Amino acid sequence: MSTLEIRDLHVSVDTEDGPKEILKGVTLTIRAGETHAIMGPNGSGKSTLAYSVAGHPKYQITSGTVTLDGQDVLAMSVDERARAGLFLAMQYPVEVPGVSVSNFLRTAKTAVSGEAPKLRTWIKDVNTAMDRVKMERSFAQRNVNEGFSGGEKKRHEIVQLELIDPAIAVLDETDSGLDIDALRIVSAGVNRFKENGDKGVLLITHYTRILRYIVPDFVHVFVDGRIAEEGGSELAEKLEAEGYAAYVDAPAGAQA
Amino acid sequence: MILYVTVTETPNVAGAVETADVASHLHPVGSFDVAAHPIPSGREEIWRFTPLKRLRALHGDAVLQPGSALFRWNTPEGVRAEIVDGAEAREVRGVSGLVPNTRYAARVLAEAPTTLLVDVPADVEVGEPILVDLTGRDATTAEAVDVVLRFGRHSRAVVVLNHTGSATMAQVVEVSVDDGAEVSVVSLQDWADDAVHLSHVEAAVGRDASYKHVAISFGGDVVRMDSNVHYRGPGGSAELFGLYFADAGQHLEHRLFVDHNEPRTRSNVVYKGALQGDGAHTVWVGNVLIRKAAEGIETYEQNRNLVLTDGCRADSVPNLEIETGEIEGAGHASTTGRFDDEQLFYLQSRGVPEDEARRLVVHGFFNDIVRKIGVPALEERLMAAVESELAKNVTAEVVR
């Protein structure tokens, strides 16, 4: 039973004009068994939240805390966070030339679980995970994400999610760029992950359509580096009908 | 710092003047006469990257003395490998059509007392690699080493020249690949830190023959290898591969020249290198000449460098000279880049510790070239060599 707690998180990035604050005090608690959706317009800082929690070096934490079951996540290196149980499915998964998917998956699984997986069951597990997202098994011999289509990269992220089986999964716009079939396949993968045990899911999305397949327990509307409104899944329906205009056009003071 | 040059379209050079002997800047006139080659000053195009002061006069008038390097080799069935001298040595020298374009190569042909001759007769298919160890035992004396590799018609063989130890060596390797033969020559420069090695490899590729040359350079203070190819008939194919890893203070230079002098010939050049540590310097110069007669040829050359730390320098110069537009394709690419932080982040975000992630990325960088070598016994050794290079300072003073 894991809990990810984000408290008053402030994050900046370096720009040519000096540091620019992107997150301006985010507080959020994700408990095992809960699915949280973060929605918001482009540039509101949704992805920054995801990458900051994962530990991308580009983002500087200026104040606030992130803990996983009381452990200080911000003091951990990127790989330590992953081994502690955090997983980030990326919007733009990175190509790693010369490293096969098969080698990559085995290396990652070994690192996270602390021991090499048993060969026979492992191959079966990989094949099952790939079959489930309708990814050709031959992809295991290809280089990581190299030459993959956008949809294939996202399916590969879901394969990793299933195999690594973290406590908390952060999905950064996993739905973007997917056609409806791929969206169904990817969503089914996330739902399987959820059903697999007491898992926390933080689903970051610009669009509401993925929420038809993955039903959130909580919806947070992200505007200008803060959570502007929170509610249940009914909030997503409201956003679907009305869009973000009400939040974006409102004067900044009105939300405070 | 990314440099990327590519030429993919078929260039139209219809106006090229047809002459019997093309005055190409890629192909300076050679001579067997040592006196015809002045001692390089460092300003010459072919010497401008090489640190002459560190060559112990090997490019000039160093006294060449035999005997410091130890030669050992195996002789698989059907192969003749031996040291020859006198008239026989004189007879086999020049078998590749080499006319030296450097003083050191002219001196090797004129002064080396013996020649290591490997002969694979026509139609012989050699089942195992022919391994030749050249072990240097003294870097304080300079030595001329001459090697001739002759492959008869339709023969198949792999030769591995393994350079280790301490040496100051000027070397000529001539490779004659007769019609229809299929040949690989792998040259491993796994020298001790004090070695200086100048090597000219000249290959003549017969009609419909395949020639693969692999240059692998890890060790040595200064290593410069010129890997040249020309063709003896149409339909020949040359693959020139290279893998190098330069540490602090090392100078590793690879030059190649593919002379497409016959029609429907092919060449494919891939060199990959990594650099780490202060003063690590690599040079790659890829010269490809497509002569007027060379219609229907296809050539591609690429060089990729991975810069692992500050203080390194990678020079990468592709040259393509085209005298006929009637070709299948010609292109080149060169990239020099730093460690990709996004790749590291991706791997680390899957739980892989940073130093292991770096190893994985560098292995991946070299992986395709190692696979292309086609000598399974070497692949493991090479990956182990990459591993030990990385272990030197992969976790220290790394560029972020």
Short mmCIF file of N, CA and C in Angstrom, two decimals, chain A residues 6 12 17 22 33 36 42 58 62 69 85-86 89 93 109-111 113 115 126 130 149 166 172 192 217 235 251:
data_model
loop_
_atom_site.label_atom_id
_atom_site.label_comp_id
_atom_site.label_asym_id
_atom_site.label_seq_id
_atom_site.Cartn_x
_atom_site.Cartn_y
_atom_site.Cartn_z
N ILE A 6 2.77 14.78 -2.67
CA ILE A 6 3.44 15.96 -3.23
C ILE A 6 2.93 17.17 -2.43
N SER A 12 11.39 25.13 -11.14
CA SER A 12 11.83 26.10 -12.16
C SER A 12 12.64 25.40 -13.23
N ASP A 17 16.53 33.81 -20.16
CA ASP A 17 16.30 34.99 -19.32
C ASP A 17 16.39 34.65 -17.84
N ILE A 22 7.79 27.14 -13.17
CA ILE A 22 6.72 26.46 -13.92
C ILE A 22 5.65 25.94 -12.96
N GLY A 33 -4.54 2.22 -5.08
CA GLY A 33 -5.93 1.97 -5.42
C GLY A 33 -6.63 3.17 -6.04
N HIS A 36 -5.80 9.16 -10.37
CA HIS A 36 -5.96 10.61 -10.45
C HIS A 36 -5.70 11.06 -11.88
N ASN A 42 -2.33 23.29 -22.65
CA ASN A 42 -0.90 23.21 -22.95
C ASN A 42 -0.15 24.28 -22.17
N LYS A 58 16.64 18.49 -15.85
CA LYS A 58 16.31 19.81 -16.40
C LYS A 58 15.50 20.65 -15.40
N THR A 62 12.60 24.08 -6.33
CA THR A 62 13.01 25.22 -5.51
C THR A 62 12.43 25.14 -4.11
N ASP A 69 5.69 6.83 0.58
CA ASP A 69 5.62 6.11 1.86
C ASP A 69 6.57 6.73 2.87
N GLY A 85 9.72 2.36 -6.70
CA GLY A 85 8.36 2.01 -7.09
C GLY A 85 7.65 3.03 -7.97
N LEU A 86 8.39 4.04 -8.46
CA LEU A 86 7.78 5.03 -9.35
C LEU A 86 8.06 4.68 -10.80
N ALA A 89 5.56 6.80 -17.63
CA ALA A 89 5.37 6.50 -19.05
C ALA A 89 5.45 7.82 -19.79
N PRO A 93 8.81 8.78 -25.73
CA PRO A 93 9.83 7.79 -25.33
C PRO A 93 11.09 7.91 -26.20
N LYS A 109 14.23 -4.80 -15.63
CA LYS A 109 13.57 -5.69 -14.66
C LYS A 109 14.55 -6.14 -13.58
N THR A 110 15.77 -6.46 -14.03
CA THR A 110 16.81 -6.89 -13.09
C THR A 110 17.14 -5.77 -12.11
N ALA A 111 17.23 -4.54 -12.63
CA ALA A 111 17.57 -3.40 -11.77
C ALA A 111 16.47 -3.15 -10.75
N SER A 113 13.97 -5.22 -9.70
CA SER A 113 13.65 -6.29 -8.74
C SER A 113 14.88 -6.77 -7.97
N GLU A 115 17.21 -8.73 -8.86
CA GLU A 115 17.80 -10.00 -9.32
C GLU A 115 17.32 -10.27 -10.74
N VAL A 126 7.46 -11.60 -21.24
CA VAL A 126 7.65 -10.56 -22.25
C VAL A 126 6.70 -10.79 -23.42
N MET A 130 3.71 -8.31 -24.66
CA MET A 130 3.69 -7.75 -26.01
C MET A 130 2.43 -8.16 -26.76
N SER A 149 6.70 3.70 -34.60
CA SER A 149 5.72 4.77 -34.80
C SER A 149 5.33 5.30 -33.41
N PRO A 166 5.30 -1.28 -11.21
CA PRO A 166 5.64 -0.36 -10.11
C PRO A 166 4.48 -0.19 -9.13
N ASP A 172 2.34 10.23 -18.71
CA ASP A 172 2.37 11.59 -19.25
C ASP A 172 1.83 11.60 -20.68
N ARG A 192 -5.46 -3.11 -16.66
CA ARG A 192 -4.93 -4.38 -16.17
C ARG A 192 -3.94 -4.13 -15.03
N ASP A 217 -10.68 8.37 -10.23
CA ASP A 217 -11.38 8.63 -8.97
C ASP A 217 -11.37 10.12 -8.67
N LEU A 235 -16.06 15.99 -13.07
CA LEU A 235 -15.36 17.20 -13.50
C LEU A 235 -14.83 17.03 -14.92
N PRO A 251 -9.21 35.93 -14.63
CA PRO A 251 -8.05 36.64 -14.10
C PRO A 251 -7.37 35.79 -13.04
#
